[in-house]
Every structure is written in C-alpha cells, then in structure tokens.
mmCIF file of N, CA and C in Angstrom:
data_model
loop_
_atom_site.group_PDB
_atom_site.id
_atom_site.type_symbol
_atom_site.label_atom_id
_atom_site.label_comp_id
_atom_site.label_asym_id
_atom_site.label_seq_id
_atom_site.Cartn_x
_atom_site.Cartn_y
_atom_site.Cartn_z
ATOM 1 N N MET A 1 -21.856 16.001 7.772
ATOM 2 C CA MET A 1 -21.747 15.055 7.410
ATOM 3 C C MET A 1 -21.757 14.153 6.262
ATOM 4 N N GLN A 2 -22.388 15.414 5.046
ATOM 5 C CA GLN A 2 -22.548 14.921 3.828
ATOM 6 C C GLN A 2 -21.240 14.684 3.755
ATOM 7 N N ASP A 3 -20.058 15.981 4.023
ATOM 8 C CA ASP A 3 -18.637 16.389 3.369
ATOM 9 C C ASP A 3 -18.156 15.238 3.393
ATOM 10 N N LEU A 4 -18.396 14.734 4.994
ATOM 11 C CA LEU A 4 -17.457 13.850 5.447
ATOM 12 C C LEU A 4 -17.566 12.044 4.405
ATOM 13 N N CYS A 5 -19.232 12.099 4.588
ATOM 14 C CA CYS A 5 -18.874 11.168 4.114
ATOM 15 C C CYS A 5 -18.737 11.168 2.145
ATOM 16 N N SER A 6 -18.697 12.102 1.682
ATOM 17 C CA SER A 6 -18.453 12.360 0.044
ATOM 18 C C SER A 6 -17.029 12.108 0.286
ATOM 19 N N LEU A 7 -15.919 12.468 1.100
ATOM 20 C CA LEU A 7 -14.897 12.738 1.387
ATOM 21 C C LEU A 7 -14.035 11.524 1.455
ATOM 22 N N ARG A 8 -14.842 9.880 2.492
ATOM 23 C CA ARG A 8 -14.938 8.846 2.916
ATOM 24 C C ARG A 8 -15.135 7.858 1.253
ATOM 25 N N SER A 9 -16.043 8.726 0.085
ATOM 26 C CA SER A 9 -16.078 8.211 -1.322
ATOM 27 C C SER A 9 -14.907 8.502 -1.448
ATOM 28 N N LEU A 10 -14.200 9.884 -1.854
ATOM 29 C CA LEU A 10 -12.746 10.284 -2.547
ATOM 30 C C LEU A 10 -12.259 9.029 -2.122
ATOM 31 N N ILE A 11 -11.537 8.415 -0.461
ATOM 32 C CA ILE A 11 -10.911 8.535 0.006
ATOM 33 C C ILE A 11 -10.810 7.122 -1.387
ATOM 34 N N THR A 12 -11.924 6.238 -0.824
ATOM 35 C CA THR A 12 -11.641 4.639 -1.332
ATOM 36 C C THR A 12 -11.024 4.786 -2.656
ATOM 37 N N ASP A 13 -12.380 5.923 -3.542
ATOM 38 C CA ASP A 13 -11.863 5.078 -4.689
ATOM 39 C C ASP A 13 -10.531 5.889 -5.433
ATOM 40 N N LEU A 14 -9.720 6.897 -4.348
ATOM 41 C CA LEU A 14 -8.512 6.690 -5.017
ATOM 42 C C LEU A 14 -7.970 5.660 -4.557
ATOM 43 N N GLN A 15 -7.727 4.794 -2.731
ATOM 44 C CA GLN A 15 -7.192 3.709 -2.566
ATOM 45 C C GLN A 15 -7.404 2.522 -4.061
ATOM 46 N N GLN A 16 -8.944 2.592 -4.673
ATOM 47 C CA GLN A 16 -8.917 2.025 -5.912
ATOM 48 C C GLN A 16 -7.821 1.696 -6.343
ATOM 49 N N ALA A 17 -7.856 2.819 -7.210
ATOM 50 C CA ALA A 17 -6.815 3.700 -8.735
ATOM 51 C C ALA A 17 -5.808 3.330 -8.274
ATOM 52 N N GLU A 18 -4.814 3.578 -6.812
ATOM 53 C CA GLU A 18 -3.927 2.968 -6.839
ATOM 54 C C GLU A 18 -3.515 2.216 -6.516
ATOM 55 N N GLU A 19 -4.632 1.035 -5.771
ATOM 56 C CA GLU A 19 -4.217 -0.912 -6.375
ATOM 57 C C GLU A 19 -4.014 -0.589 -7.646
ATOM 58 N N GLU A 20 -4.713 -0.547 -8.445
ATOM 59 C CA GLU A 20 -5.452 -1.184 -9.592
ATOM 60 C C GLU A 20 -3.436 -0.079 -10.340
ATOM 61 N N PHE A 21 -3.350 1.268 -9.926
ATOM 62 C CA PHE A 21 -1.543 1.199 -10.406
ATOM 63 C C PHE A 21 -0.977 0.517 -10.229
ATOM 64 N N SER A 22 -0.866 0.530 -9.092
ATOM 65 C CA SER A 22 0.251 -0.843 -8.917
ATOM 66 C C SER A 22 0.467 -1.654 -9.337
ATOM 67 N N ARG A 23 -0.622 -3.070 -9.902
ATOM 68 C CA ARG A 23 -0.609 -3.800 -10.200
ATOM 69 C C ARG A 23 -0.790 -3.433 -12.085
ATOM 70 N N THR A 24 -0.557 -2.496 -11.627
ATOM 71 C CA THR A 24 -0.363 -2.443 -14.079
ATOM 72 C C THR A 24 1.023 -1.741 -14.178
ATOM 73 N N ILE A 25 1.975 -1.533 -13.022
ATOM 74 C CA ILE A 25 2.958 -0.878 -13.396
ATOM 75 C C ILE A 25 3.755 -1.747 -12.247
ATOM 76 N N GLY A 26 3.244 -2.359 -11.020
ATOM 77 C CA GLY A 26 4.563 -2.914 -10.651
ATOM 78 C C GLY A 26 4.920 -2.449 -9.664
ATOM 79 N N LEU A 27 4.702 -1.589 -9.080
ATOM 80 C CA LEU A 27 5.743 -0.570 -8.122
ATOM 81 C C LEU A 27 4.566 0.506 -6.884
ATOM 82 N N THR A 28 4.749 0.406 -6.420
ATOM 83 C CA THR A 28 3.689 1.507 -5.497
ATOM 84 C C THR A 28 3.477 2.685 -5.775
ATOM 85 N N MET A 29 2.795 3.279 -4.859
ATOM 86 C CA MET A 29 2.790 4.772 -5.385
ATOM 87 C C MET A 29 3.594 5.539 -4.682
ATOM 88 N N CYS A 30 4.303 5.582 -4.173
ATOM 89 C CA CYS A 30 5.757 6.634 -3.152
ATOM 90 C C CYS A 30 7.031 5.721 -4.109
ATOM 91 N N GLN A 31 6.978 4.298 -4.790
ATOM 92 C CA GLN A 31 7.941 3.892 -5.304
ATOM 93 C C GLN A 31 7.612 5.002 -6.860
ATOM 94 N N ALA A 32 6.888 5.118 -7.247
ATOM 95 C CA ALA A 32 6.215 5.497 -8.545
ATOM 96 C C ALA A 32 6.854 7.007 -8.958
ATOM 97 N N SER A 33 6.396 7.780 -7.254
ATOM 98 C CA SER A 33 6.209 9.084 -6.853
ATOM 99 C C SER A 33 8.081 9.693 -6.813
ATOM 100 N N MET A 34 8.715 8.763 -6.567
ATOM 101 C CA MET A 34 10.205 8.689 -6.595
ATOM 102 C C MET A 34 11.013 8.733 -8.114
ATOM 103 N N ILE A 35 10.529 7.034 -8.572
ATOM 104 C CA ILE A 35 11.002 7.385 -10.128
ATOM 105 C C ILE A 35 10.590 8.470 -10.779
ATOM 106 N N CYS A 36 9.403 8.837 -10.180
ATOM 107 C CA CYS A 36 9.167 10.678 -11.462
ATOM 108 C C CYS A 36 9.530 11.252 -10.944
ATOM 109 N N ALA A 37 10.145 12.016 -9.622
ATOM 110 C CA ALA A 37 11.422 13.086 -9.217
ATOM 111 C C ALA A 37 12.337 12.832 -9.503
ATOM 112 N N ILE A 38 12.589 11.712 -9.425
ATOM 113 C CA ILE A 38 14.077 11.166 -10.057
ATOM 114 C C ILE A 38 14.031 11.760 -11.803
ATOM 115 N N ASP A 39 13.300 11.626 -12.373
ATOM 116 C CA ASP A 39 12.935 11.936 -13.811
ATOM 117 C C ASP A 39 12.972 13.060 -13.883
ATOM 118 N N HIS A 40 12.786 13.850 -12.764
ATOM 119 C CA HIS A 40 12.486 15.479 -13.569
ATOM 120 C C HIS A 40 13.783 16.377 -12.715
ATOM 121 N N GLY A 41 14.750 15.444 -12.708
ATOM 122 C CA GLY A 41 15.686 16.232 -11.836
ATOM 123 C C GLY A 41 16.098 16.328 -9.976
ATOM 124 N N TYR A 42 14.926 15.368 -9.757
ATOM 125 C CA TYR A 42 15.479 15.577 -8.277
ATOM 126 C C TYR A 42 16.294 14.154 -8.094
ATOM 127 N N ASP A 43 17.527 14.438 -8.297
ATOM 128 C CA ASP A 43 18.427 13.380 -7.569
ATOM 129 C C ASP A 43 19.466 13.606 -6.695
ATOM 130 N N ASP A 44 19.525 14.049 -5.570
ATOM 131 C CA ASP A 44 19.691 14.508 -3.987
ATOM 132 C C ASP A 44 18.893 13.470 -2.995
ATOM 133 N N LEU A 45 19.123 13.130 -2.097
ATOM 134 C CA LEU A 45 18.331 12.304 -1.930
ATOM 135 C C LEU A 45 18.041 12.965 -0.513
ATOM 136 N N ARG A 46 18.381 14.009 -0.364
ATOM 137 C CA ARG A 46 18.137 15.677 0.464
ATOM 138 C C ARG A 46 16.582 15.888 -0.516
ATOM 139 N N GLN A 47 16.761 16.681 -1.340
ATOM 140 C CA GLN A 47 15.880 16.951 -2.781
ATOM 141 C C GLN A 47 14.601 16.150 -2.601
ATOM 142 N N LEU A 48 14.822 14.066 -2.980
ATOM 143 C CA LEU A 48 14.324 13.427 -2.676
ATOM 144 C C LEU A 48 12.811 13.823 -1.458
ATOM 145 N N GLN A 49 13.908 14.309 -0.373
ATOM 146 C CA GLN A 49 12.814 14.101 0.929
ATOM 147 C C GLN A 49 11.801 15.518 0.851
ATOM 148 N N ALA A 50 12.473 16.454 0.657
ATOM 149 C CA ALA A 50 11.948 17.420 0.781
ATOM 150 C C ALA A 50 10.797 17.552 -0.672
ATOM 151 N N GLN A 51 11.280 16.734 -1.834
ATOM 152 C CA GLN A 51 9.923 16.977 -3.214
ATOM 153 C C GLN A 51 9.275 15.643 -2.553
ATOM 154 N N LEU A 52 9.222 15.240 -2.186
ATOM 155 C CA LEU A 52 8.013 13.573 -1.691
ATOM 156 C C LEU A 52 7.671 13.702 0.334
ATOM 157 N N SER A 53 7.982 14.739 0.505
ATOM 158 C CA SER A 53 7.661 15.182 2.166
ATOM 159 C C SER A 53 8.344 13.994 2.910
ATOM 160 N N LEU A 54 9.174 13.396 2.928
ATOM 161 C CA LEU A 54 9.454 11.767 3.795
ATOM 162 C C LEU A 54 10.881 12.066 4.488
ATOM 163 N N THR A 55 10.920 11.090 5.451
ATOM 164 C CA THR A 55 11.281 10.717 6.544
ATOM 165 C C THR A 55 12.907 10.364 5.828
ATOM 166 N N PRO A 56 14.111 11.176 5.578
ATOM 167 C CA PRO A 56 15.255 10.600 5.287
ATOM 168 C C PRO A 56 15.375 9.343 4.895
ATOM 169 N N SER A 57 15.577 8.291 6.411
ATOM 170 C CA SER A 57 15.110 6.808 6.417
ATOM 171 C C SER A 57 13.789 5.835 6.290
ATOM 172 N N ARG A 58 13.343 6.969 4.951
ATOM 173 C CA ARG A 58 11.759 5.974 4.006
ATOM 174 C C ARG A 58 12.635 6.146 3.033
ATOM 175 N N VAL A 59 13.378 7.773 2.708
ATOM 176 C CA VAL A 59 13.969 7.837 1.223
ATOM 177 C C VAL A 59 14.922 6.884 1.032
ATOM 178 N N THR A 60 15.792 6.384 1.577
ATOM 179 C CA THR A 60 16.299 5.027 2.355
ATOM 180 C C THR A 60 15.366 3.820 1.724
ATOM 181 N N ARG A 61 14.608 4.029 2.117
ATOM 182 C CA ARG A 61 14.044 2.347 2.257
ATOM 183 C C ARG A 61 13.405 2.523 0.710
ATOM 184 N N LEU A 62 13.056 3.516 0.169
ATOM 185 C CA LEU A 62 12.824 3.594 -0.800
ATOM 186 C C LEU A 62 13.497 3.682 -1.816
ATOM 187 N N VAL A 63 14.678 3.733 -2.312
ATOM 188 C CA VAL A 63 15.895 3.656 -3.528
ATOM 189 C C VAL A 63 16.164 2.615 -2.417
ATOM 190 N N ASP A 64 16.706 1.694 -1.421
ATOM 191 C CA ASP A 64 17.052 0.136 -1.798
ATOM 192 C C ASP A 64 16.171 -0.224 -2.634
ATOM 193 N N SER A 65 14.915 -0.198 -2.681
ATOM 194 C CA SER A 65 13.837 -1.205 -3.417
ATOM 195 C C SER A 65 13.241 -0.955 -4.768
ATOM 196 N N LEU A 66 14.392 0.488 -4.999
ATOM 197 C CA LEU A 66 14.025 1.028 -6.545
ATOM 198 C C LEU A 66 15.817 -0.286 -7.061
ATOM 199 N N GLU A 67 16.216 0.605 -6.092
ATOM 200 C CA GLU A 67 17.532 0.112 -6.883
ATOM 201 C C GLU A 67 17.604 -1.716 -6.703
ATOM 202 N N HIS A 68 17.431 -2.428 -6.293
ATOM 203 C CA HIS A 68 17.012 -3.927 -5.907
ATOM 204 C C HIS A 68 16.418 -4.325 -7.094
ATOM 205 N N LYS A 69 15.001 -3.394 -7.735
ATOM 206 C CA LYS A 69 14.247 -3.524 -9.103
ATOM 207 C C LYS A 69 15.235 -3.354 -9.999
ATOM 208 N N GLY A 70 16.520 -2.922 -10.008
ATOM 209 C CA GLY A 70 17.387 -2.596 -11.471
ATOM 210 C C GLY A 70 16.272 -0.954 -11.824
ATOM 211 N N LEU A 71 16.037 -0.763 -11.019
ATOM 212 C CA LEU A 71 15.532 0.717 -11.894
ATOM 213 C C LEU A 71 16.284 1.817 -11.817
ATOM 214 N N VAL A 72 17.205 1.795 -10.418
ATOM 215 C CA VAL A 72 18.117 2.797 -9.926
ATOM 216 C C VAL A 72 19.771 2.941 -9.707
ATOM 217 N N VAL A 73 20.353 3.312 -9.569
ATOM 218 C CA VAL A 73 21.411 3.073 -8.569
ATOM 219 C C VAL A 73 21.814 4.516 -8.414
ATOM 220 N N ARG A 74 22.605 4.659 -7.090
ATOM 221 C CA ARG A 74 22.880 5.723 -6.162
ATOM 222 C C ARG A 74 24.524 5.798 -6.811
ATOM 223 N N HIS A 75 24.986 6.633 -6.821
ATOM 224 C CA HIS A 75 25.916 7.101 -7.108
ATOM 225 C C HIS A 75 27.423 8.129 -5.486
ATOM 226 N N ARG A 76 27.630 8.500 -5.838
ATOM 227 C CA ARG A 76 28.687 9.127 -4.744
ATOM 228 C C ARG A 76 29.425 9.395 -5.300
ATOM 229 N N PRO A 77 29.507 11.104 -6.058
ATOM 230 C CA PRO A 77 30.737 11.534 -5.838
ATOM 231 C C PRO A 77 32.113 12.641 -6.011
ATOM 232 N N ASP A 78 33.182 11.980 -5.807
ATOM 233 C CA ASP A 78 34.692 11.559 -5.640
ATOM 234 C C ASP A 78 34.254 12.513 -4.823
ATOM 235 N N GLN A 79 34.646 14.305 -5.118
ATOM 236 C CA GLN A 79 34.918 14.838 -4.315
ATOM 237 C C GLN A 79 33.899 15.034 -2.817
ATOM 238 N N ASP A 80 33.215 14.659 -2.883
ATOM 239 C CA ASP A 80 32.132 14.117 -1.245
ATOM 240 C C ASP A 80 31.018 13.160 -1.625
ATOM 241 N N ARG A 81 32.271 12.267 -0.199
ATOM 242 C CA ARG A 81 31.772 11.330 -0.210
ATOM 243 C C ARG A 81 30.770 11.001 0.065
ATOM 244 N N ARG A 82 30.334 11.853 1.045
ATOM 245 C CA ARG A 82 28.601 12.223 2.187
ATOM 246 C C ARG A 82 28.099 12.340 1.329
ATOM 247 N N ALA A 83 28.015 13.285 -0.449
ATOM 248 C CA ALA A 83 26.919 13.194 -1.131
ATOM 249 C C ALA A 83 26.734 12.267 -1.696
ATOM 250 N N VAL A 84 25.150 11.269 -1.819
ATOM 251 C CA VAL A 84 24.779 10.610 -2.466
ATOM 252 C C VAL A 84 23.469 10.448 -3.218
ATOM 253 N N SER A 85 23.823 10.783 -4.837
ATOM 254 C CA SER A 85 22.755 10.655 -6.236
ATOM 255 C C SER A 85 22.122 10.233 -6.647
ATOM 256 N N VAL A 86 20.431 9.858 -7.099
ATOM 257 C CA VAL A 86 19.943 8.949 -7.561
ATOM 258 C C VAL A 86 19.579 8.870 -8.782
ATOM 259 N N LYS A 87 20.032 7.807 -9.853
ATOM 260 C CA LYS A 87 20.207 7.578 -11.437
ATOM 261 C C LYS A 87 19.159 6.945 -11.454
ATOM 262 N N LEU A 88 18.333 7.226 -13.156
ATOM 263 C CA LEU A 88 17.931 6.424 -13.591
ATOM 264 C C LEU A 88 18.630 5.178 -14.041
ATOM 265 N N THR A 89 18.133 4.061 -14.436
ATOM 266 C CA THR A 89 18.609 2.861 -14.674
ATOM 267 C C THR A 89 17.702 3.022 -16.624
ATOM 268 N N GLU A 90 18.953 2.254 -17.654
ATOM 269 C CA GLU A 90 17.851 2.342 -18.185
ATOM 270 C C GLU A 90 16.408 1.597 -18.429
ATOM 271 N N GLU A 91 16.570 0.830 -17.430
ATOM 272 C CA GLU A 91 15.421 0.158 -17.023
ATOM 273 C C GLU A 91 14.351 1.042 -16.429
ATOM 274 N N GLY A 92 15.153 1.636 -15.270
ATOM 275 C CA GLY A 92 14.038 2.759 -15.652
ATOM 276 C C GLY A 92 13.425 3.891 -16.209
ATOM 277 N N LYS A 93 14.203 4.291 -17.001
ATOM 278 C CA LYS A 93 13.949 5.109 -18.240
ATOM 279 C C LYS A 93 13.147 4.551 -18.987
ATOM 280 N N GLN A 94 12.943 3.460 -19.208
ATOM 281 C CA GLN A 94 11.966 2.518 -20.559
ATOM 282 C C GLN A 94 10.582 2.291 -18.911
ATOM 283 N N LEU A 95 10.704 2.112 -18.325
ATOM 284 C CA LEU A 95 9.111 2.089 -17.288
ATOM 285 C C LEU A 95 9.032 3.410 -17.346
ATOM 286 N N ILE A 96 9.656 4.424 -16.988
ATOM 287 C CA ILE A 96 9.115 5.888 -17.561
ATOM 288 C C ILE A 96 7.986 5.927 -18.466
ATOM 289 N N ARG A 97 8.824 6.029 -19.412
ATOM 290 C CA ARG A 97 8.849 5.704 -21.117
ATOM 291 C C ARG A 97 7.010 4.480 -20.976
ATOM 292 N N GLN A 98 7.537 3.889 -20.407
ATOM 293 C CA GLN A 98 5.824 2.130 -20.741
ATOM 294 C C GLN A 98 4.993 3.414 -19.941
ATOM 295 N N SER A 99 4.991 3.415 -18.951
ATOM 296 C CA SER A 99 4.468 4.322 -18.252
ATOM 297 C C SER A 99 3.403 5.302 -18.320
ATOM 298 N N GLY A 100 3.700 6.517 -19.146
ATOM 299 C CA GLY A 100 3.223 7.468 -20.372
ATOM 300 C C GLY A 100 2.048 6.860 -20.361
ATOM 301 N N ASP A 101 1.414 5.638 -20.144
ATOM 302 C CA ASP A 101 0.427 4.829 -20.928
ATOM 303 C C ASP A 101 -0.661 4.777 -20.020
ATOM 304 N N CYS A 102 -0.299 4.167 -19.172
ATOM 305 C CA CYS A 102 -0.802 3.886 -18.182
ATOM 306 C C CYS A 102 -1.315 5.282 -17.405
ATOM 307 N N HIS A 103 -2.539 5.375 -17.813
ATOM 308 C CA HIS A 103 -3.516 6.060 -17.323
ATOM 309 C C HIS A 103 -4.892 5.853 -15.630
ATOM 310 N N LEU A 104 -4.547 6.555 -14.974
ATOM 311 C CA LEU A 104 -4.739 5.923 -13.781
ATOM 312 C C LEU A 104 -6.464 6.225 -14.405
ATOM 313 N N ARG A 105 -7.653 5.612 -13.565
ATOM 314 C CA ARG A 105 -8.717 6.363 -14.113
ATOM 315 C C ARG A 105 -9.407 6.045 -12.161
ATOM 316 N N LEU A 106 -9.775 7.843 -12.321
ATOM 317 C CA LEU A 106 -10.059 8.916 -11.480
ATOM 318 C C LEU A 106 -11.417 8.912 -11.192
ATOM 319 N N PRO A 107 -12.306 9.126 -10.279
ATOM 320 C CA PRO A 107 -13.848 10.141 -10.248
ATOM 321 C C PRO A 107 -12.967 11.640 -10.925
ATOM 322 N N LYS A 108 -14.174 12.486 -11.265
ATOM 323 C CA LYS A 108 -13.750 13.340 -11.750
ATOM 324 C C LYS A 108 -13.669 14.092 -11.009
ATOM 325 N N ASP A 109 -14.255 14.429 -9.434
ATOM 326 C CA ASP A 109 -13.990 15.054 -8.062
ATOM 327 C C ASP A 109 -12.024 14.580 -8.045
ATOM 328 N N ILE A 110 -11.567 13.711 -8.004
ATOM 329 C CA ILE A 110 -10.245 12.764 -7.229
ATOM 330 C C ILE A 110 -9.570 14.252 -8.969
ATOM 331 N N GLU A 111 -9.620 14.288 -9.971
ATOM 332 C CA GLU A 111 -8.915 14.832 -11.018
ATOM 333 C C GLU A 111 -8.804 16.066 -11.061
ATOM 334 N N ASP A 112 -10.452 16.857 -10.966
ATOM 335 C CA ASP A 112 -10.360 18.455 -10.454
ATOM 336 C C ASP A 112 -9.484 18.176 -9.754
ATOM 337 N N LEU A 113 -9.441 18.253 -8.096
ATOM 338 C CA LEU A 113 -8.245 18.305 -7.051
ATOM 339 C C LEU A 113 -6.738 17.952 -7.535
ATOM 340 N N LEU A 114 -6.630 17.307 -8.265
ATOM 341 C CA LEU A 114 -4.816 16.902 -8.908
ATOM 342 C C LEU A 114 -4.752 17.999 -10.277
ATOM 343 N N MET A 115 -5.779 18.739 -10.927
ATOM 344 C CA MET A 115 -5.639 19.974 -11.739
ATOM 345 C C MET A 115 -4.912 20.989 -11.115
ATOM 346 N N GLU A 116 -6.087 21.378 -10.391
ATOM 347 C CA GLU A 116 -6.163 22.588 -9.263
ATOM 348 C C GLU A 116 -4.469 22.285 -8.493
ATOM 349 N N ARG A 117 -4.063 21.144 -7.625
ATOM 350 C CA ARG A 117 -2.915 20.519 -6.801
ATOM 351 C C ARG A 117 -1.656 21.620 -8.132
ATOM 352 N N SER A 118 -2.494 20.436 -9.046
ATOM 353 C CA SER A 118 -0.733 20.522 -11.029
ATOM 354 C C SER A 118 -0.817 22.188 -10.844
ATOM 355 N N LYS A 119 -1.452 22.918 -10.713
ATOM 356 C CA LYS A 119 -1.221 24.710 -10.515
ATOM 357 C C LYS A 119 -0.286 24.953 -9.707
ATOM 358 N N GLU A 120 -0.680 24.225 -8.416
ATOM 359 C CA GLU A 120 -0.090 25.124 -6.896
ATOM 360 C C GLU A 120 1.413 24.578 -6.658
ATOM 361 N N LYS A 121 1.953 23.081 -6.840
ATOM 362 C CA LYS A 121 3.352 22.766 -7.187
ATOM 363 C C LYS A 121 3.510 21.994 -8.846
ATOM 364 N N SER A 122 4.368 22.699 -8.920
ATOM 365 C CA SER A 122 5.213 22.420 -9.923
ATOM 366 C C SER A 122 6.199 21.414 -10.046
ATOM 367 N N TRP A 123 6.795 20.041 -10.335
ATOM 368 C CA TRP A 123 8.096 19.707 -10.678
ATOM 369 C C TRP A 123 9.557 20.550 -11.142
ATOM 370 N N THR A 124 9.378 21.692 -11.538
ATOM 371 C CA THR A 124 10.045 21.995 -11.777
ATOM 372 C C THR A 124 10.978 23.356 -10.952
ATOM 373 N N GLU A 125 9.610 23.144 -9.788
ATOM 374 C CA GLU A 125 10.348 23.668 -8.728
ATOM 375 C C GLU A 125 11.617 24.296 -7.574
ATOM 376 N N HIS A 126 13.069 23.235 -9.154
ATOM 377 C CA HIS A 126 13.835 23.280 -7.778
ATOM 378 C C HIS A 126 14.334 23.886 -6.965
ATOM 379 N N THR A 127 14.734 23.134 -5.409
ATOM 380 C CA THR A 127 15.487 24.705 -4.415
ATOM 381 C C THR A 127 16.915 24.587 -4.422
#
C-alpha cells in the first residue's frame, strides 16, 4: 500500500508541474512534446505518431492546433502528395529558444525517473 500512496503522490506532483508548465509556456504538454519532436527532426506525420505514441487522429488534431497558433506549417512534397511533413515556423523556432529558459520544478524522484528514461530512449533514434 505504501508504494501505491507514493505513486499517487508522484502523479499529483507531475500533474501540478504540467499545469505550471502549460501556464508558463502557453502549450499543453502534448503540444510541447510535438514541437520538441519536430525540432529534433521528426517531421513526417507517421514519425510523429510513432515517436509520441499517438493515434493518427490525435497527431492531426495536435498539428491543427499548432498550425492555428502559427507554430507549424504543413508541407506536401510535389512528388508525393499523400505525404505530409510538418515544419516549425519562425514563431515555433522562437518558442523553442525561449522555452529553454522554462524549467519544470519536479520532485527529485521524478527527475531521477526522467534521467533514467532519457538514457533508454534518445530523440536521435530515428526510424
């Protein structure tokens, strides 16, 4: 039961950190994750779907919302009109630069988990 209580406490702390982040940066965590993935070279909708573990419809809705905010644009190559890539706008690139100064205040336990996770999975692992 102790583990369950500790887990609940971690989840609550993480939710509070996410809410603070969203208020500070003006994006949901999913939107910010997508911006980060695009910035790291994942610009194809299928790559974004796989990298972020999202359904195709969720990726489309996120791209729609980011496009509406002026942070990304869709691009369809002339040679394959079925393919869609997503690029950051100048405003999106500026947000990435500014968000480097925005640090989440996380409990030590969560920071340790994130550090361990980052060792397991790198943004540079393109498929």
